[in-house]
Amino acid sequence: MGSWKNHVRARIQQRDHKEKLPFVGVFTTLSQLEERFEIRKHILDDVQCKSFERGGGGVEVGRNTRLLQLQLRESEHLADKLSQTVSDLTAVLYLKEAELQYWQSRVSQYRQEALTLAKGSNNMKATLSEFEFTIESQAKQLAVLGLEQKGLKEALAQAHRDKEQLLQRWIEEKREEADRLNRYNDTQERWQHLAKQLKRHLQRERGKECGPTTASSSTRGKETTPSVFQRVHNKMDLYKGHSDYSRASAATKV
C-alpha cells in the first residue's frame, strides 16, 4: 500500500528537480528586473515630463540631470522598499520572539512534567520491584504449601487405608468372637441337655433303688451318684474357663 505512494512521491520530486528547480533563480531574477524596469520607466516618464515643462535646456546637462534624478528616485524607492522590508522583518522578529518565549515556556513546562513523570516512573519501578519480590515469595510459599498439602493428602490416604484395615480386622475379630460365642452357646445347650438327661437318669435310678436294699448297695449308689455329678460339673467348669480365656484374649486384641 505504501510502496506505490513512495514511488509516486519519488517520481514527483525527481520531476521537480529536473524541470522546476533549475528555473527558480531565473524566475526570481526576472521578477526583480521587471520590477526595476517598471520603477525606472515610471521615474523616466516623470523626469521627461518635467524636462518638457522646463523647456529645451542643454542636452548634455538635461541627460545627466535625468540620469541623476533617475538614480535618486530609484535609490529612494529602494530605500522605501528596504525600510518596509525592515519593518516587516522587525514585526516578524517580534512575532518570532513571542513565539520563542511561548515555546520556551512550553519547554520548561514539558521539562517539569518530564521530571514529574520520571519521579513517578522511578516510584512505579520501585513498587514493581516490591511486587515482584512479594510474588516470588508467595510463589515459594505456595510451592511449600503444595508440598505440605501433597504430604497431608498422602497421610490422609494412608490413614483411610489404615482405618479400613483396622475396621476390617475388627469386623473379622468380632465375627470370630461371635462364632466362638455361638459355639459356646451351642456347647452350653448341649451340656445342659446332657445334664438334664443325666438328672432324669439319676432320678429314675433313685426311684428304682428306693425299695428294700442292703446298706452296702445303698452306700455304693450314694458314692456313684456324686462321682458322676462331680465329673459332669468338672467338665463344664473346664469348658467355661476355656471360653472365658478366649473371650479375654479377643478383647485384648481389639
mmCIF file of C-alpha atoms in Angstrom:
data_model
loop_
_atom_site.group_PDB
_atom_site.id
_atom_site.type_symbol
_atom_site.label_atom_id
_atom_site.label_comp_id
_atom_site.label_asym_id
_atom_site.label_seq_id
_atom_site.Cartn_x
_atom_site.Cartn_y
_atom_site.Cartn_z
ATOM 1 C CA MET A 1 0.000 0.000 0.000
ATOM 2 C CA GLY A 2 2.756 2.447 0.899
ATOM 3 C CA SER A 3 5.222 1.301 -1.773
ATOM 4 C CA TRP A 4 3.404 2.858 -4.746
ATOM 5 C CA LYS A 5 2.895 6.094 -2.781
ATOM 6 C CA ASN A 6 6.621 6.291 -2.110
ATOM 7 C CA HIS A 7 7.292 5.575 -5.764
ATOM 8 C CA VAL A 8 4.935 8.380 -6.930
ATOM 9 C CA ARG A 9 6.450 10.820 -4.422
ATOM 10 C CA ALA A 10 9.958 9.995 -5.606
ATOM 11 C CA ARG A 11 8.984 10.489 -9.257
ATOM 12 C CA ILE A 12 7.356 13.866 -8.483
ATOM 13 C CA GLN A 13 10.453 15.033 -6.599
ATOM 14 C CA GLN A 14 12.625 13.885 -9.484
ATOM 15 C CA ARG A 15 10.446 15.821 -11.962
ATOM 16 C CA ASP A 16 10.612 18.972 -9.823
ATOM 17 C CA HIS A 17 14.375 18.634 -9.596
ATOM 18 C CA LYS A 18 14.692 18.400 -13.381
ATOM 19 C CA GLU A 19 12.017 20.882 -14.519
ATOM 20 C CA LYS A 20 11.375 23.363 -11.730
ATOM 21 C CA LEU A 21 14.454 23.768 -9.561
ATOM 22 C CA PRO A 22 16.828 24.894 -12.366
ATOM 23 C CA PHE A 23 14.479 27.816 -13.195
ATOM 24 C CA VAL A 24 13.712 29.011 -9.696
ATOM 25 C CA GLY A 25 16.543 31.531 -9.633
ATOM 26 C CA VAL A 26 15.767 32.668 -13.180
ATOM 27 C CA PHE A 27 12.164 33.462 -12.366
ATOM 28 C CA THR A 28 13.209 35.353 -9.240
ATOM 29 C CA THR A 29 15.804 37.403 -11.110
ATOM 30 C CA LEU A 30 13.329 38.075 -13.919
ATOM 31 C CA SER A 31 10.718 39.341 -11.488
ATOM 32 C CA GLN A 32 13.277 41.618 -9.837
ATOM 33 C CA LEU A 33 14.405 43.000 -13.201
ATOM 34 C CA GLU A 34 10.798 43.585 -14.274
ATOM 35 C CA GLU A 35 10.137 45.408 -11.043
ATOM 36 C CA ARG A 36 13.217 47.618 -11.518
ATOM 37 C CA PHE A 37 12.232 48.228 -15.148
ATOM 38 C CA GLU A 38 8.798 49.373 -14.117
ATOM 39 C CA ILE A 39 10.268 51.664 -11.486
ATOM 40 C CA ARG A 40 12.770 53.189 -13.890
ATOM 41 C CA LYS A 41 10.142 53.584 -16.574
ATOM 42 C CA HIS A 42 7.860 55.374 -14.167
ATOM 43 C CA ILE A 43 10.685 57.599 -12.945
ATOM 44 C CA LEU A 44 11.847 58.300 -16.501
ATOM 45 C CA ASP A 45 8.360 59.317 -17.505
ATOM 46 C CA ASP A 46 8.181 61.737 -14.629
ATOM 47 C CA VAL A 47 11.598 63.203 -15.447
ATOM 48 C CA GLN A 48 10.747 63.633 -19.134
ATOM 49 C CA CYS A 49 7.516 65.363 -18.294
ATOM 50 C CA LYS A 50 9.321 67.769 -16.012
ATOM 51 C CA SER A 51 12.069 68.436 -18.580
ATOM 52 C CA PHE A 52 9.477 69.225 -21.282
ATOM 53 C CA GLU A 53 7.770 71.621 -18.939
ATOM 54 C CA ARG A 54 11.027 73.490 -18.266
ATOM 55 C CA GLY A 55 11.932 73.939 -21.940
ATOM 56 C CA GLY A 56 14.796 72.844 -24.103
ATOM 57 C CA GLY A 57 17.931 73.325 -21.965
ATOM 58 C CA GLY A 58 21.280 71.833 -22.759
ATOM 59 C CA VAL A 59 21.049 68.299 -23.999
ATOM 60 C CA GLU A 60 24.011 67.047 -22.057
ATOM 61 C CA VAL A 61 23.018 68.738 -18.836
ATOM 62 C CA GLY A 62 19.493 67.517 -19.204
ATOM 63 C CA ARG A 63 20.673 63.976 -19.818
ATOM 64 C CA ASN A 64 22.926 63.990 -16.757
ATOM 65 C CA THR A 65 20.166 65.532 -14.705
ATOM 66 C CA ARG A 66 17.706 62.881 -15.837
ATOM 67 C CA LEU A 67 20.177 60.127 -15.004
ATOM 68 C CA LEU A 68 20.825 61.573 -11.588
ATOM 69 C CA GLN A 69 17.137 62.043 -10.897
ATOM 70 C CA LEU A 70 16.522 58.540 -12.149
ATOM 71 C CA GLN A 71 19.166 57.111 -9.832
ATOM 72 C CA LEU A 72 17.895 59.255 -6.963
ATOM 73 C CA ARG A 73 14.314 58.152 -7.452
ATOM 74 C CA GLU A 74 15.433 54.575 -7.786
ATOM 75 C CA SER A 75 17.500 54.853 -4.627
ATOM 76 C CA GLU A 76 14.570 56.424 -2.764
ATOM 77 C CA HIS A 77 12.258 53.711 -3.966
ATOM 78 C CA LEU A 78 14.750 51.027 -2.953
ATOM 79 C CA ALA A 79 15.202 52.753 0.410
ATOM 80 C CA ASP A 80 11.445 52.812 0.950
ATOM 81 C CA LYS A 81 11.248 49.205 -0.047
ATOM 82 C CA LEU A 82 14.127 48.287 2.237
ATOM 83 C CA SER A 83 12.557 50.235 5.130
ATOM 84 C CA GLN A 84 9.282 48.427 4.518
ATOM 85 C CA THR A 85 11.161 45.132 4.418
ATOM 86 C CA VAL A 86 12.966 46.053 7.642
ATOM 87 C CA SER A 87 9.696 46.936 9.336
ATOM 88 C CA ASP A 88 8.165 43.689 8.116
ATOM 89 C CA LEU A 89 11.190 41.757 9.327
ATOM 90 C CA THR A 90 11.017 43.592 12.666
ATOM 91 C CA ALA A 91 7.360 42.646 13.052
ATOM 92 C CA VAL A 92 8.190 39.082 12.108
ATOM 93 C CA LEU A 93 11.090 39.142 14.570
ATOM 94 C CA TYR A 94 8.776 40.324 17.354
ATOM 95 C CA LEU A 95 6.366 37.558 16.468
ATOM 96 C CA LYS A 96 9.198 35.027 16.426
ATOM 97 C CA GLU A 97 10.464 36.294 19.788
ATOM 98 C CA ALA A 98 6.976 35.991 21.266
ATOM 99 C CA GLU A 99 6.628 32.555 19.742
ATOM 100 C CA LEU A 100 10.085 31.643 21.048
ATOM 101 C CA GLN A 101 9.123 32.756 24.554
ATOM 102 C CA TYR A 102 5.918 30.773 24.281
ATOM 103 C CA TRP A 103 7.775 27.663 23.185
ATOM 104 C CA GLN A 104 10.409 28.209 25.885
ATOM 105 C CA SER A 105 7.637 28.315 28.484
ATOM 106 C CA ARG A 106 6.161 25.186 26.943
ATOM 107 C CA VAL A 107 9.599 23.539 27.007
ATOM 108 C CA SER A 108 10.042 24.419 30.682
ATOM 109 C CA GLN A 109 6.570 23.094 31.372
ATOM 110 C CA TYR A 110 7.321 19.910 29.474
ATOM 111 C CA ARG A 111 10.647 19.619 31.304
ATOM 112 C CA GLN A 112 8.850 19.905 34.634
ATOM 113 C CA GLU A 113 6.283 17.330 33.508
ATOM 114 C CA ALA A 114 9.113 15.081 32.324
ATOM 115 C CA LEU A 115 10.797 15.341 35.738
ATOM 116 C CA THR A 116 7.488 14.552 37.462
ATOM 117 C CA LEU A 117 6.921 11.604 35.155
ATOM 118 C CA ALA A 118 10.488 10.408 35.748
ATOM 119 C CA LYS A 119 9.924 10.504 39.513
ATOM 120 C CA GLY A 120 6.643 8.684 39.083
ATOM 121 C CA SER A 121 8.363 6.139 36.849
ATOM 122 C CA ASN A 122 11.061 5.562 39.463
ATOM 123 C CA ASN A 123 8.418 5.140 42.163
ATOM 124 C CA MET A 124 6.494 2.724 39.957
ATOM 125 C CA LYS A 125 9.699 0.780 39.255
ATOM 126 C CA ALA A 126 10.367 0.523 42.987
ATOM 127 C CA THR A 127 6.777 -0.572 43.611
ATOM 128 C CA LEU A 128 7.040 -3.068 40.756
ATOM 129 C CA SER A 129 10.233 -4.475 42.265
ATOM 130 C CA GLU A 130 8.461 -4.872 45.611
ATOM 131 C CA PHE A 131 5.524 -6.577 43.909
ATOM 132 C CA GLU A 132 7.880 -8.914 42.046
ATOM 133 C CA PHE A 133 9.643 -9.786 45.311
ATOM 134 C CA THR A 134 6.271 -10.354 47.001
ATOM 135 C CA ILE A 135 5.075 -12.519 44.103
ATOM 136 C CA GLU A 136 8.292 -14.542 44.209
ATOM 137 C CA SER A 137 7.949 -15.037 47.977
ATOM 138 C CA GLN A 138 4.303 -16.038 47.617
ATOM 139 C CA ALA A 139 5.216 -18.424 44.810
ATOM 140 C CA LYS A 140 7.804 -20.091 47.058
ATOM 141 C CA GLN A 141 5.297 -20.268 49.917
ATOM 142 C CA LEU A 142 2.728 -21.695 47.524
ATOM 143 C CA ALA A 143 5.193 -24.366 46.414
ATOM 144 C CA VAL A 144 5.935 -25.249 50.058
ATOM 145 C CA LEU A 145 2.208 -25.350 50.852
ATOM 146 C CA GLY A 146 1.655 -27.530 47.793
ATOM 147 C CA LEU A 147 4.274 -29.987 49.047
ATOM 148 C CA GLU A 148 2.724 -29.934 52.524
ATOM 149 C CA GLN A 149 -0.732 -30.466 51.024
ATOM 150 C CA LYS A 150 0.585 -33.371 48.982
ATOM 151 C CA GLY A 151 2.115 -34.913 52.113
ATOM 152 C CA LEU A 152 -1.109 -34.374 54.055
ATOM 153 C CA LYS A 153 -3.124 -35.976 51.265
ATOM 154 C CA GLU A 154 -0.801 -38.971 51.261
ATOM 155 C CA ALA A 155 -1.024 -39.180 55.062
ATOM 156 C CA LEU A 156 -4.818 -38.899 54.870
ATOM 157 C CA ALA A 157 -4.968 -41.636 52.244
ATOM 158 C CA GLN A 158 -2.720 -43.820 54.407
ATOM 159 C CA ALA A 159 -4.931 -43.068 57.428
ATOM 160 C CA HIS A 160 -8.003 -44.083 55.420
ATOM 161 C CA ARG A 161 -6.287 -47.299 54.380
ATOM 162 C CA ASP A 162 -5.249 -48.000 57.970
ATOM 163 C CA LYS A 163 -8.789 -47.234 59.102
ATOM 164 C CA GLU A 164 -10.223 -49.650 56.536
ATOM 165 C CA GLN A 165 -7.720 -52.314 57.558
ATOM 166 C CA LEU A 166 -8.464 -51.813 61.266
ATOM 167 C CA LEU A 167 -12.186 -51.830 60.590
ATOM 168 C CA GLN A 168 -11.882 -54.991 58.526
ATOM 169 C CA ARG A 169 -9.759 -56.657 61.198
ATOM 170 C CA TRP A 170 -12.159 -55.523 63.917
ATOM 171 C CA ILE A 171 -15.100 -56.913 61.911
ATOM 172 C CA GLU A 172 -13.242 -60.194 61.404
ATOM 173 C CA GLU A 173 -12.384 -60.388 65.095
ATOM 174 C CA LYS A 174 -15.966 -59.618 66.056
ATOM 175 C CA ARG A 175 -17.143 -62.271 63.612
ATOM 176 C CA GLU A 176 -14.723 -64.764 65.136
ATOM 177 C CA GLU A 177 -15.852 -63.763 68.611
ATOM 178 C CA ALA A 178 -19.489 -64.187 67.561
ATOM 179 C CA ASP A 179 -18.631 -67.597 66.153
ATOM 180 C CA ARG A 180 -16.921 -68.514 69.416
ATOM 181 C CA LEU A 181 -19.928 -67.275 71.381
ATOM 182 C CA ASN A 182 -22.256 -69.251 69.136
ATOM 183 C CA ARG A 183 -20.143 -72.345 69.593
ATOM 184 C CA TYR A 184 -20.039 -71.690 73.336
ATOM 185 C CA ASN A 185 -23.824 -71.277 73.430
ATOM 186 C CA ASP A 186 -24.262 -74.459 71.423
ATOM 187 C CA THR A 187 -21.934 -76.287 73.774
ATOM 188 C CA GLN A 188 -23.784 -74.893 76.797
ATOM 189 C CA GLU A 189 -27.084 -76.028 75.332
ATOM 190 C CA ARG A 190 -25.667 -79.483 74.677
ATOM 191 C CA TRP A 191 -24.223 -79.669 78.216
ATOM 192 C CA GLN A 192 -27.482 -78.502 79.727
ATOM 193 C CA HIS A 193 -29.382 -81.049 77.643
ATOM 194 C CA LEU A 194 -26.890 -83.729 78.727
ATOM 195 C CA ALA A 195 -27.178 -82.610 82.361
ATOM 196 C CA LYS A 196 -30.984 -82.862 82.177
ATOM 197 C CA GLN A 197 -30.744 -86.309 80.678
ATOM 198 C CA LEU A 198 -28.305 -87.393 83.385
ATOM 199 C CA LYS A 199 -30.548 -85.867 86.028
ATOM 200 C CA ARG A 200 -33.548 -87.782 84.712
ATOM 201 C CA HIS A 201 -31.462 -90.901 84.521
ATOM 202 C CA LEU A 202 -30.340 -90.480 88.124
ATOM 203 C CA GLN A 203 -33.865 -89.774 89.252
ATOM 204 C CA ARG A 204 -35.020 -92.981 87.572
ATOM 205 C CA GLU A 205 -32.160 -94.871 89.165
ATOM 206 C CA ARG A 206 -33.025 -93.469 92.552
ATOM 207 C CA GLY A 207 -36.684 -94.409 92.086
ATOM 208 C CA LYS A 208 -35.669 -97.982 91.371
ATOM 209 C CA GLU A 209 -33.361 -98.080 94.431
ATOM 210 C CA CYS A 210 -35.981 -96.688 96.837
ATOM 211 C CA GLY A 211 -37.140 -100.320 97.617
ATOM 212 C CA PRO A 212 -35.580 -102.614 100.172
ATOM 213 C CA THR A 213 -31.843 -102.717 99.525
ATOM 214 C CA THR A 214 -28.848 -103.547 101.599
ATOM 215 C CA ALA A 215 -26.748 -100.947 103.293
ATOM 216 C CA SER A 216 -23.775 -101.790 101.170
ATOM 217 C CA SER A 217 -25.679 -101.343 97.912
ATOM 218 C CA SER A 218 -27.133 -98.044 99.110
ATOM 219 C CA THR A 219 -23.669 -96.952 100.085
ATOM 220 C CA ARG A 220 -22.293 -97.812 96.630
ATOM 221 C CA GLY A 221 -25.217 -95.965 94.986
ATOM 222 C CA LYS A 222 -24.577 -92.882 97.056
ATOM 223 C CA GLU A 223 -20.891 -92.982 96.215
ATOM 224 C CA THR A 224 -21.556 -93.494 92.482
ATOM 225 C CA THR A 225 -24.104 -90.675 92.095
ATOM 226 C CA PRO A 226 -21.917 -87.872 93.489
ATOM 227 C CA SER A 227 -18.959 -89.084 91.431
ATOM 228 C CA VAL A 228 -20.970 -88.835 88.193
ATOM 229 C CA PHE A 229 -22.221 -85.336 89.069
ATOM 230 C CA GLN A 230 -18.691 -84.281 90.025
ATOM 231 C CA ARG A 231 -17.268 -85.359 86.669
ATOM 232 C CA VAL A 232 -20.020 -83.510 84.735
ATOM 233 C CA HIS A 233 -19.511 -80.296 86.747
ATOM 234 C CA ASN A 234 -15.734 -80.511 86.377
ATOM 235 C CA LYS A 235 -16.042 -80.759 82.588
ATOM 236 C CA MET A 236 -18.493 -77.836 82.475
ATOM 237 C CA ASP A 237 -16.195 -75.671 84.636
ATOM 238 C CA LEU A 238 -13.203 -76.568 82.454
ATOM 239 C CA TYR A 239 -15.016 -75.586 79.240
ATOM 240 C CA LYS A 240 -16.319 -72.393 80.839
ATOM 241 C CA GLY A 241 -12.824 -71.386 81.904
ATOM 242 C CA HIS A 242 -11.529 -72.081 78.402
ATOM 243 C CA SER A 243 -14.292 -69.922 76.830
ATOM 244 C CA ASP A 244 -13.657 -67.071 79.325
ATOM 245 C CA TYR A 245 -9.949 -67.150 78.466
ATOM 246 C CA SER A 246 -10.737 -66.993 74.720
ATOM 247 C CA ARG A 247 -13.090 -64.036 75.238
ATOM 248 C CA ALA A 248 -10.496 -62.142 77.302
ATOM 249 C CA SER A 249 -7.790 -62.692 74.653
ATOM 250 C CA ALA A 250 -10.152 -61.409 71.909
ATOM 251 C CA ALA A 251 -10.929 -58.259 73.931
ATOM 252 C CA THR A 252 -7.195 -57.703 74.470
ATOM 253 C CA LYS A 253 -6.537 -57.870 70.688
ATOM 254 C CA VAL A 254 -9.312 -55.356 69.942
#
